[in-house]
Coordinates of C-alpha atoms in Angstrom, one line a residue:
M1 CA -2.4 -15.2 -16.4
K2 CA -5.0 -16.5 -14.0
R3 CA -5.3 -15.7 -10.3
Y4 CA -5.4 -18.6 -8.0
L5 CA -8.5 -18.8 -5.9
S6 CA -9.4 -20.9 -2.9
T7 CA -11.4 -24.1 -3.6
V8 CA -14.4 -22.9 -1.5
F9 CA -14.5 -19.6 -3.4
L10 CA -14.2 -21.4 -6.7
I11 CA -17.2 -23.6 -5.8
V12 CA -19.3 -20.5 -5.0
L13 CA -18.1 -18.8 -8.2
I14 CA -18.9 -21.8 -10.4
I15 CA -22.4 -22.3 -9.0
G16 CA -23.2 -18.6 -9.0
G17 CA -21.9 -18.3 -12.5
F18 CA -24.1 -21.1 -13.7
V19 CA -27.2 -19.4 -12.3
V20 CA -26.3 -16.2 -14.0
Y21 CA -25.6 -18.0 -17.3
Q22 CA -29.0 -19.8 -17.2
T23 CA -30.7 -16.5 -16.6
H24 CA -29.0 -14.5 -19.2
K25 CA -27.6 -17.1 -21.6
N26 CA -29.3 -15.5 -24.7
H27 CA -27.3 -12.3 -24.1
F28 CA -24.0 -14.2 -24.0
K29 CA -24.2 -14.8 -27.7
D30 CA -23.3 -11.1 -28.3
L31 CA -20.2 -11.0 -26.2
P32 CA -17.0 -9.6 -27.9
R33 CA -14.4 -12.1 -28.9
V34 CA -11.7 -10.9 -26.5
A35 CA -11.4 -8.2 -23.9
Q36 CA -8.8 -5.6 -24.9
I37 CA -6.6 -3.8 -22.5
D38 CA -4.9 -0.5 -23.0
I39 CA -2.5 0.2 -20.1
K40 CA 0.7 2.1 -20.5
V41 CA 3.2 0.3 -18.4
Q42 CA 6.4 2.4 -18.1
T43 CA 9.7 1.0 -17.0
R44 CA 13.0 2.2 -15.6
V45 CA 16.1 0.7 -14.0
V46 CA 17.7 2.3 -10.9
Q47 CA 20.9 0.7 -9.6
N48 CA 20.1 -2.5 -11.6
V49 CA 16.6 -2.7 -9.9
P50 CA 13.8 -3.0 -12.5
I51 CA 10.8 -0.8 -11.9
W52 CA 7.4 -1.1 -13.6
Y53 CA 4.9 1.7 -13.0
V54 CA 1.5 3.0 -14.3
P55 CA 1.3 6.7 -13.3
N56 CA -2.0 8.4 -12.9
Q57 CA -2.0 11.9 -11.6
D58 CA -5.8 12.1 -11.7
T59 CA -6.1 10.2 -8.5
D60 CA -4.9 10.8 -4.9
L61 CA -4.3 7.1 -4.4
L62 CA -1.1 5.2 -4.9
C63 CA 0.2 1.7 -4.4
F64 CA 3.7 0.2 -4.6
K65 CA 5.1 -3.2 -4.1
I66 CA 8.6 -4.5 -3.6
S67 CA 9.1 -8.1 -4.5
F68 CA 12.0 -10.4 -3.7
K69 CA 12.3 -13.1 -6.4
G70 CA 13.2 -16.6 -5.0
A71 CA 12.7 -15.5 -1.4
G72 CA 9.6 -17.6 -0.8
A73 CA 8.7 -20.4 1.7
A74 CA 10.5 -23.1 -0.3
Q75 CA 13.7 -21.5 1.2
D76 CA 12.6 -22.2 4.8
L77 CA 15.1 -24.1 6.9
T78 CA 12.4 -24.3 9.6
P79 CA 8.9 -24.7 8.2
G80 CA 6.7 -21.7 9.0
A81 CA 9.5 -19.2 9.1
T82 CA 8.3 -17.2 6.0
K83 CA 4.7 -17.4 7.2
M84 CA 5.8 -15.9 10.6
L85 CA 7.8 -13.1 9.0
A86 CA 4.8 -12.1 6.9
S87 CA 2.8 -11.9 10.0
M88 CA 5.4 -10.1 12.1
L89 CA 5.9 -7.3 9.5
N90 CA 2.8 -5.7 11.0
E91 CA 4.0 -6.0 14.6
G92 CA 6.3 -3.0 14.8
T93 CA 9.8 -1.7 14.7
D94 CA 12.5 -1.0 17.2
D95 CA 11.0 2.4 18.0
M96 CA 7.3 1.3 17.9
D97 CA 5.7 -1.6 19.6
S98 CA 2.8 -3.4 18.0
E99 CA 0.0 -1.1 19.2
T100 CA 2.0 2.0 18.4
F101 CA 2.8 0.7 15.0
Q102 CA -0.8 -0.2 14.1
N103 CA -1.9 3.3 15.3
F104 CA 0.7 4.9 13.1
L105 CA -0.5 3.0 10.1
L106 CA -4.1 3.9 10.8
N107 CA -3.5 7.6 11.5
H108 CA -1.4 8.0 8.3
Q109 CA -3.8 6.1 6.0
I110 CA -1.2 3.4 5.3
Q111 CA -2.1 -0.2 4.4
L112 CA 0.8 -2.6 4.8
M113 CA 0.2 -6.0 3.1
P114 CA 2.9 -8.7 3.1
D115 CA 2.4 -11.7 0.8
Y116 CA 4.4 -14.7 -0.2
D117 CA 4.2 -18.1 -1.9
A118 CA 6.7 -20.9 -2.3
D119 CA 8.8 -18.9 -4.8
N120 CA 8.7 -15.2 -3.8
F121 CA 8.0 -12.7 -1.1
G122 CA 6.4 -9.3 -1.5
I123 CA 5.4 -6.2 0.5
T124 CA 2.7 -3.9 -0.7
I125 CA 1.9 -0.5 0.6
R126 CA -1.3 1.4 -0.3
T127 CA -1.8 5.0 0.8
V128 CA -2.7 8.5 -0.4
K129 CA -0.3 11.0 -2.0
S130 CA 0.1 13.2 1.1
Q131 CA 1.2 10.2 3.2
L132 CA 3.8 8.9 0.8
P133 CA 6.9 10.1 2.7
D134 CA 5.6 8.2 5.8
A135 CA 4.8 5.2 3.8
L136 CA 8.3 5.1 2.3
E137 CA 9.7 5.4 5.8
V138 CA 7.6 2.5 7.1
M139 CA 8.9 0.3 4.3
I140 CA 12.5 1.1 5.2
K141 CA 12.0 0.7 8.9
I142 CA 10.3 -2.8 8.8
L143 CA 13.2 -4.1 6.7
S144 CA 16.0 -2.6 8.8
T145 CA 14.6 -2.4 12.4
L146 CA 11.9 -5.1 12.5
K147 CA 10.7 -5.8 16.1
L148 CA 10.4 -9.4 16.9
A149 CA 9.2 -9.4 20.5
D150 CA 8.7 -12.8 22.1
A151 CA 5.1 -11.9 23.1
D152 CA 4.2 -11.0 19.6
L153 CA 5.9 -14.0 18.2
D154 CA 4.1 -16.3 20.6
R155 CA 0.7 -14.8 19.9
N156 CA 1.1 -15.2 16.2
R157 CA 2.5 -18.7 16.6
D158 CA -0.5 -19.8 18.7
D159 CA -2.9 -18.3 16.1
M160 CA -1.2 -20.1 13.2
I161 CA -1.1 -23.5 15.0
V162 CA -4.7 -23.3 15.9
S163 CA -5.6 -22.5 12.3
L164 CA -3.5 -25.4 11.0
E165 CA -4.9 -27.8 13.5
Q166 CA -8.4 -26.8 12.4
S167 CA -7.4 -27.4 8.7
K168 CA -6.7 -31.0 9.5
H169 CA -10.5 -31.4 10.0
D170 CA -11.4 -29.6 6.8
P171 CA -11.7 -32.0 3.8
F172 CA -10.6 -29.4 1.3
S173 CA -7.4 -28.6 3.2
L174 CA -6.7 -32.2 4.1
S175 CA -7.1 -33.4 0.6
A176 CA -4.9 -30.6 -0.7
D177 CA -2.3 -31.6 1.8
A178 CA -2.6 -35.2 0.8
L179 CA -2.1 -34.3 -2.8
K180 CA 1.2 -32.6 -2.0
R181 CA 2.5 -35.5 0.1
L182 CA 1.4 -38.3 -2.1
A183 CA 1.5 -37.1 -5.7
Y184 CA 4.9 -35.5 -5.6
K185 CA 8.3 -36.7 -4.4
K186 CA 9.6 -34.9 -1.3
H187 CA 10.3 -31.3 -2.3
P188 CA 10.6 -27.9 -0.5
Y189 CA 7.3 -26.8 -2.2
F190 CA 5.3 -29.4 -0.4
V191 CA 5.4 -29.0 3.4
S192 CA 2.6 -30.9 5.1
I193 CA 0.3 -29.4 7.7
D194 CA 2.0 -31.5 10.4
E195 CA 5.4 -30.3 9.3
Q196 CA 4.3 -26.7 9.5
I197 CA 2.9 -27.2 13.0
S198 CA 6.1 -28.9 14.2
G199 CA 8.2 -26.1 12.7
L200 CA 6.2 -23.3 14.2
K201 CA 6.4 -24.9 17.7
V202 CA 10.2 -24.6 17.7
L203 CA 10.5 -21.4 15.6
T204 CA 12.6 -18.6 17.2
S205 CA 13.2 -15.0 16.4
H206 CA 16.5 -15.9 14.9
D207 CA 14.8 -18.3 12.4
V208 CA 12.6 -15.4 11.4
R209 CA 15.5 -13.0 10.9
V210 CA 17.2 -15.5 8.7
V211 CA 14.3 -15.0 6.2
L212 CA 15.3 -11.3 5.9
K213 CA 18.7 -12.5 4.5
R214 CA 16.9 -13.6 1.4
F215 CA 16.1 -10.0 0.6
G216 CA 18.9 -8.5 -1.5
Q217 CA 19.5 -5.9 -4.2
N218 CA 20.0 -8.6 -6.8
N219 CA 16.5 -10.1 -6.4
L220 CA 14.5 -6.9 -5.8
L221 CA 11.8 -5.8 -8.2
V222 CA 9.5 -2.7 -7.8
T223 CA 6.0 -2.2 -9.1
C224 CA 3.9 1.0 -8.7
A225 CA 0.6 2.5 -9.8
G226 CA -1.4 5.6 -9.1
N227 CA -0.2 9.1 -8.1
I228 CA 3.5 8.3 -8.1
D229 CA 6.4 9.6 -10.2
A230 CA 9.8 8.5 -11.3
P231 CA 11.9 10.6 -8.8
T232 CA 9.9 9.1 -5.9
M233 CA 10.6 5.6 -7.1
T234 CA 14.2 6.4 -7.6
N235 CA 14.4 7.6 -4.0
L236 CA 12.7 4.4 -2.8
V237 CA 15.2 2.2 -4.6
N238 CA 18.2 4.2 -3.4
A239 CA 16.9 3.9 0.2
L240 CA 16.4 0.2 -0.2
T241 CA 19.8 -0.5 -1.7
M242 CA 21.4 1.3 1.3
I243 CA 19.9 -1.3 3.8
L244 CA 19.8 -4.4 1.6
P245 CA 22.8 -6.7 1.0
K246 CA 24.1 -6.8 -2.6
E247 CA 23.4 -10.6 -2.8
A248 CA 20.4 -12.4 -1.4
D249 CA 21.2 -15.6 0.6
L250 CA 19.3 -18.2 -1.4
K251 CA 19.6 -21.9 -1.8
P252 CA 19.0 -23.7 -5.2
I253 CA 15.6 -25.3 -5.5
P254 CA 15.3 -28.6 -7.5
M255 CA 12.6 -29.3 -10.0
A256 CA 9.4 -30.9 -8.5
E257 CA 8.7 -34.4 -9.7
L258 CA 5.6 -36.4 -9.8
D259 CA 5.7 -39.8 -8.1
Y260 CA 4.2 -42.3 -10.5
Q261 CA 4.5 -45.4 -8.3
K262 CA 0.7 -45.2 -7.7
S263 CA -1.9 -43.5 -9.9
I264 CA -4.6 -43.4 -7.2
H265 CA -4.2 -42.7 -3.5
Q266 CA -6.9 -43.0 -0.8
I267 CA -7.2 -41.0 2.4
S268 CA -9.8 -42.0 5.0
M269 CA -11.9 -39.2 6.6
P270 CA -15.4 -39.5 8.0
I271 CA -17.2 -37.0 5.7
P272 CA -20.4 -37.5 3.7
Q273 CA -18.9 -36.5 0.4
S274 CA -15.6 -37.6 -1.1
V275 CA -13.1 -35.0 -2.4
I276 CA -11.3 -36.0 -5.5
R277 CA -8.1 -34.1 -6.4
F278 CA -5.8 -34.8 -9.3
T279 CA -2.6 -33.5 -10.9
M280 CA -0.5 -34.0 -13.9
P281 CA 2.4 -32.3 -15.7
A282 CA 1.6 -29.1 -17.7
I283 CA 3.3 -26.9 -20.2
L284 CA 6.1 -24.5 -19.3
L285 CA 5.0 -20.9 -18.7
H286 CA 7.1 -19.5 -21.5
D287 CA 6.4 -22.2 -24.1
P288 CA 5.2 -20.6 -27.4
D289 CA 2.1 -22.9 -27.1
Y290 CA 1.2 -21.6 -23.6
Y291 CA -1.7 -19.5 -24.8
A292 CA -3.2 -22.5 -26.5
Y293 CA -2.7 -24.6 -23.4
E294 CA -4.3 -21.9 -21.2
L295 CA -7.4 -21.9 -23.4
L296 CA -7.4 -25.7 -23.5
E297 CA -7.3 -25.8 -19.7
G298 CA -10.3 -23.5 -19.5
I299 CA -12.3 -25.5 -21.9
F300 CA -11.4 -28.8 -20.2
G301 CA -12.1 -27.8 -16.6
G302 CA -11.5 -24.2 -15.9
T303 CA -13.8 -22.2 -13.6
A304 CA -16.4 -21.3 -16.2
M305 CA -19.7 -23.2 -16.1
K306 CA -19.3 -24.2 -19.7
S307 CA -16.1 -26.4 -19.2
R308 CA -16.2 -30.0 -20.3
L309 CA -15.9 -31.4 -16.8
F310 CA -18.5 -29.1 -15.3
Q311 CA -21.0 -29.9 -18.0
D312 CA -20.3 -33.7 -18.1
I313 CA -20.0 -34.4 -14.4
R314 CA -22.5 -31.8 -12.9
E315 CA -25.0 -30.8 -15.6
K316 CA -25.5 -34.0 -17.6
R317 CA -25.2 -36.5 -14.8
G318 CA -25.6 -34.5 -11.5
L319 CA -22.7 -36.4 -9.9
A320 CA -21.1 -33.4 -8.3
Y321 CA -21.7 -29.8 -7.2
Y322 CA -18.5 -28.6 -8.8
A323 CA -15.6 -29.8 -11.1
Q324 CA -12.8 -27.5 -11.9
T325 CA -9.1 -27.3 -12.9
N326 CA -6.4 -24.7 -12.8
A327 CA -2.9 -24.4 -14.2
V328 CA -0.2 -24.0 -11.6
N329 CA 3.0 -22.4 -12.9
M330 CA 5.8 -22.0 -10.4
E331 CA 9.6 -21.6 -10.8
R332 CA 10.2 -25.3 -10.4
L333 CA 6.8 -26.8 -11.1
D334 CA 4.3 -26.7 -14.0
A335 CA 1.2 -28.7 -13.3
L336 CA -2.5 -29.0 -14.1
Q337 CA -4.5 -29.6 -11.0
G338 CA -8.2 -30.2 -10.5
S339 CA -10.8 -31.1 -7.9
T340 CA -14.4 -32.3 -7.6
G341 CA -16.7 -33.4 -4.7
V342 CA -18.8 -36.5 -5.1
A343 CA -20.9 -39.1 -3.2
T344 CA -18.8 -42.1 -2.4
E345 CA -20.8 -44.4 -4.7
N346 CA -20.0 -42.0 -7.6
E347 CA -16.2 -41.9 -7.2
K348 CA -15.5 -44.5 -9.9
A349 CA -17.8 -42.9 -12.4
V350 CA -16.3 -39.5 -11.9
V351 CA -12.7 -40.7 -12.1
Q352 CA -13.6 -42.4 -15.4
L353 CA -15.3 -39.3 -16.8
I354 CA -12.2 -37.2 -16.1
K355 CA -10.1 -39.6 -18.1
D356 CA -12.8 -40.0 -20.8
N357 CA -12.9 -36.2 -21.3
M358 CA -9.2 -36.1 -21.6
A359 CA -9.2 -38.8 -24.3
L360 CA -12.0 -37.2 -26.2
I361 CA -10.3 -33.9 -26.5
Q362 CA -7.1 -35.6 -27.5
K363 CA -8.9 -37.4 -30.3
E364 CA -11.3 -34.8 -31.5
G365 CA -10.0 -31.5 -30.2
V366 CA -12.6 -28.8 -29.2
T367 CA -15.3 -27.0 -31.1
A368 CA -15.1 -23.5 -32.6
E369 CA -17.9 -22.4 -30.2
E370 CA -16.0 -23.6 -27.2
L371 CA -12.8 -21.9 -28.3
A372 CA -14.6 -18.6 -29.1
F373 CA -16.2 -18.6 -25.6
E374 CA -13.0 -19.4 -23.8
K375 CA -11.1 -16.7 -25.6
Q376 CA -13.6 -14.1 -24.4
H377 CA -13.8 -15.6 -20.9
T378 CA -10.1 -15.9 -20.4
S379 CA -9.3 -12.4 -21.8
G380 CA -12.1 -10.9 -19.6
T381 CA -10.8 -12.6 -16.5
F382 CA -7.3 -11.2 -17.2
A383 CA -8.7 -7.7 -17.8
L384 CA -10.5 -7.8 -14.4
N385 CA -7.0 -8.0 -12.8
F386 CA -6.7 -4.3 -13.6
D387 CA -9.9 -3.0 -12.1
S388 CA -8.1 -1.2 -9.3
I389 CA -4.7 0.3 -8.5
R390 CA -3.9 -2.5 -6.0
E391 CA -4.9 -5.2 -8.4
T392 CA -2.9 -3.6 -11.2
V393 CA 0.2 -3.5 -9.0
H394 CA -0.2 -7.2 -7.9
T395 CA -0.8 -8.4 -11.5
L396 CA 2.2 -6.4 -12.9
A397 CA 4.4 -7.7 -10.0
H398 CA 3.5 -11.3 -10.9
L399 CA 4.3 -10.7 -14.6
Q400 CA 7.7 -9.2 -13.5
L401 CA 8.5 -12.1 -11.3
D402 CA 7.5 -14.5 -14.1
G403 CA 9.9 -12.9 -16.5
F404 CA 7.4 -11.4 -19.0
P405 CA 8.0 -8.1 -20.8
P406 CA 5.7 -5.1 -19.9
T407 CA 4.1 -5.4 -23.4
Y408 CA 2.5 -8.7 -22.3
V409 CA -0.4 -6.8 -20.8
N410 CA -1.6 -5.2 -24.1
D411 CA -0.5 -8.2 -26.3
Y412 CA -2.3 -10.8 -24.2
A413 CA -5.7 -10.6 -26.0
K414 CA -3.9 -10.6 -29.4
H415 CA -2.1 -13.9 -28.5
L416 CA -5.3 -15.5 -27.3
D417 CA -7.2 -14.5 -30.4
A418 CA -4.5 -16.0 -32.6
V419 CA -4.9 -19.5 -31.2
T420 CA -6.4 -22.0 -33.6
L421 CA -8.4 -25.3 -33.2
D422 CA -5.4 -27.2 -34.6
Q423 CA -3.1 -25.7 -31.9
I424 CA -5.6 -26.7 -29.2
K425 CA -5.6 -30.3 -30.4
K426 CA -1.8 -30.4 -30.7
V427 CA -1.3 -29.3 -27.0
A428 CA -4.1 -31.6 -25.9
Q429 CA -2.4 -34.6 -27.5
K430 CA 1.0 -33.6 -25.9
Y431 CA -0.2 -32.7 -22.4
L432 CA -3.7 -34.0 -21.7
S433 CA -2.8 -37.6 -21.1
A434 CA -4.6 -39.7 -18.5
D435 CA -1.5 -41.9 -18.3
K436 CA 0.2 -39.1 -16.4
L437 CA -2.7 -38.4 -14.0
I438 CA -2.3 -38.9 -10.3
I439 CA -5.5 -38.9 -8.2
V440 CA -6.0 -38.5 -4.5
I441 CA -9.5 -39.4 -3.1
T442 CA -10.4 -38.3 0.4
G443 CA -13.5 -39.8 2.0
K444 CA -15.0 -42.3 4.5
S445 CA -14.9 -45.3 2.2
H446 CA -13.9 -45.9 -1.4
V447 CA -15.2 -47.8 -4.4
V448 CA -12.2 -46.9 -6.6
A449 CA -9.3 -49.4 -6.4
A450 CA -6.1 -47.9 -5.3

């Protein structure tokens, strides 16, 4: 499972990684095939709530996360409601105003970190063992007596709108927004920047409280790591089930569909370098061939400097500073997405190179050297998700939400290592088709016909 990074950070990562590779490339030949992980994930169920935890009594630190499956931003009746709730969770409760609440967290060494995506909503708390009772109390209070003062709401609203307005002048944000609007049919996953701004302007405290109704006993999952034990987690779940409704108030979300009416879209923006984004259907997350597809995606355009797109577009021809792809797997969408930045006069050449590399892999597959490197790279990236208690909790929570068993963590490298060249070619022929590619080009002028 790969973490999703921002485009800017990916660019820095790719270029920096290339420099490191050129400096130390002779040493890379001795890398192990795959990075093994040995983490003992324990499980229990309390009042039908599944709990995953990795206890470690040798540390004073602990982290726990509660996740609400299906309670993400795609459920918003007013765009921006989930975003606002995530922000307001740090603004206090009925017995503590914003400043008092922040001081309480600071004085008790408690970090409160809400997060959400289109599908799910989560709240993470990190603290030390001695402050665990207060941390548990905070979790219960924000869910049962959240303070939504108008002044705090307006302050957060203004900050969000300013940030969104600024993103309309950022080519990376604007092109990502355009991809959502133009490549896919209208769907709750794809709310434009302007729609978010409009929603935030009319958002009320009532709209924010409606989001809390998506949190129920039936969509609750708990993940923990560090100095925490089973009785403590049982107490947490018991306390949560006392304040949460039995059933979360969730609407069904349809499958997201690509709009094939046009394969290339153009967005005008006065910038010196065009941003090319593309998307196409991808394999389902629980398909038996997913491990092969994950390695294929990395070889084709993943974040490593050895990917086909990076080598062909940047290294061989110098047409772009970066070229990368990532697999997007959501509850109602599975897609391969990619991006690159090029001079306007090179748009046509780069679009053709993307298609040519797809066709070449479909025809010839990949090399044994490419597959061996990607197995090591992908397994190593996955292993880094467990380099801290907080990262461990977040990674395990994602696996829980995605419906994987706890054994996935230790079996991951084994599944990658078992992938063959024939499997890679098979999934390439099935999924890596330029006929299903939709491209959005953002720039001041275009040489590619729409």
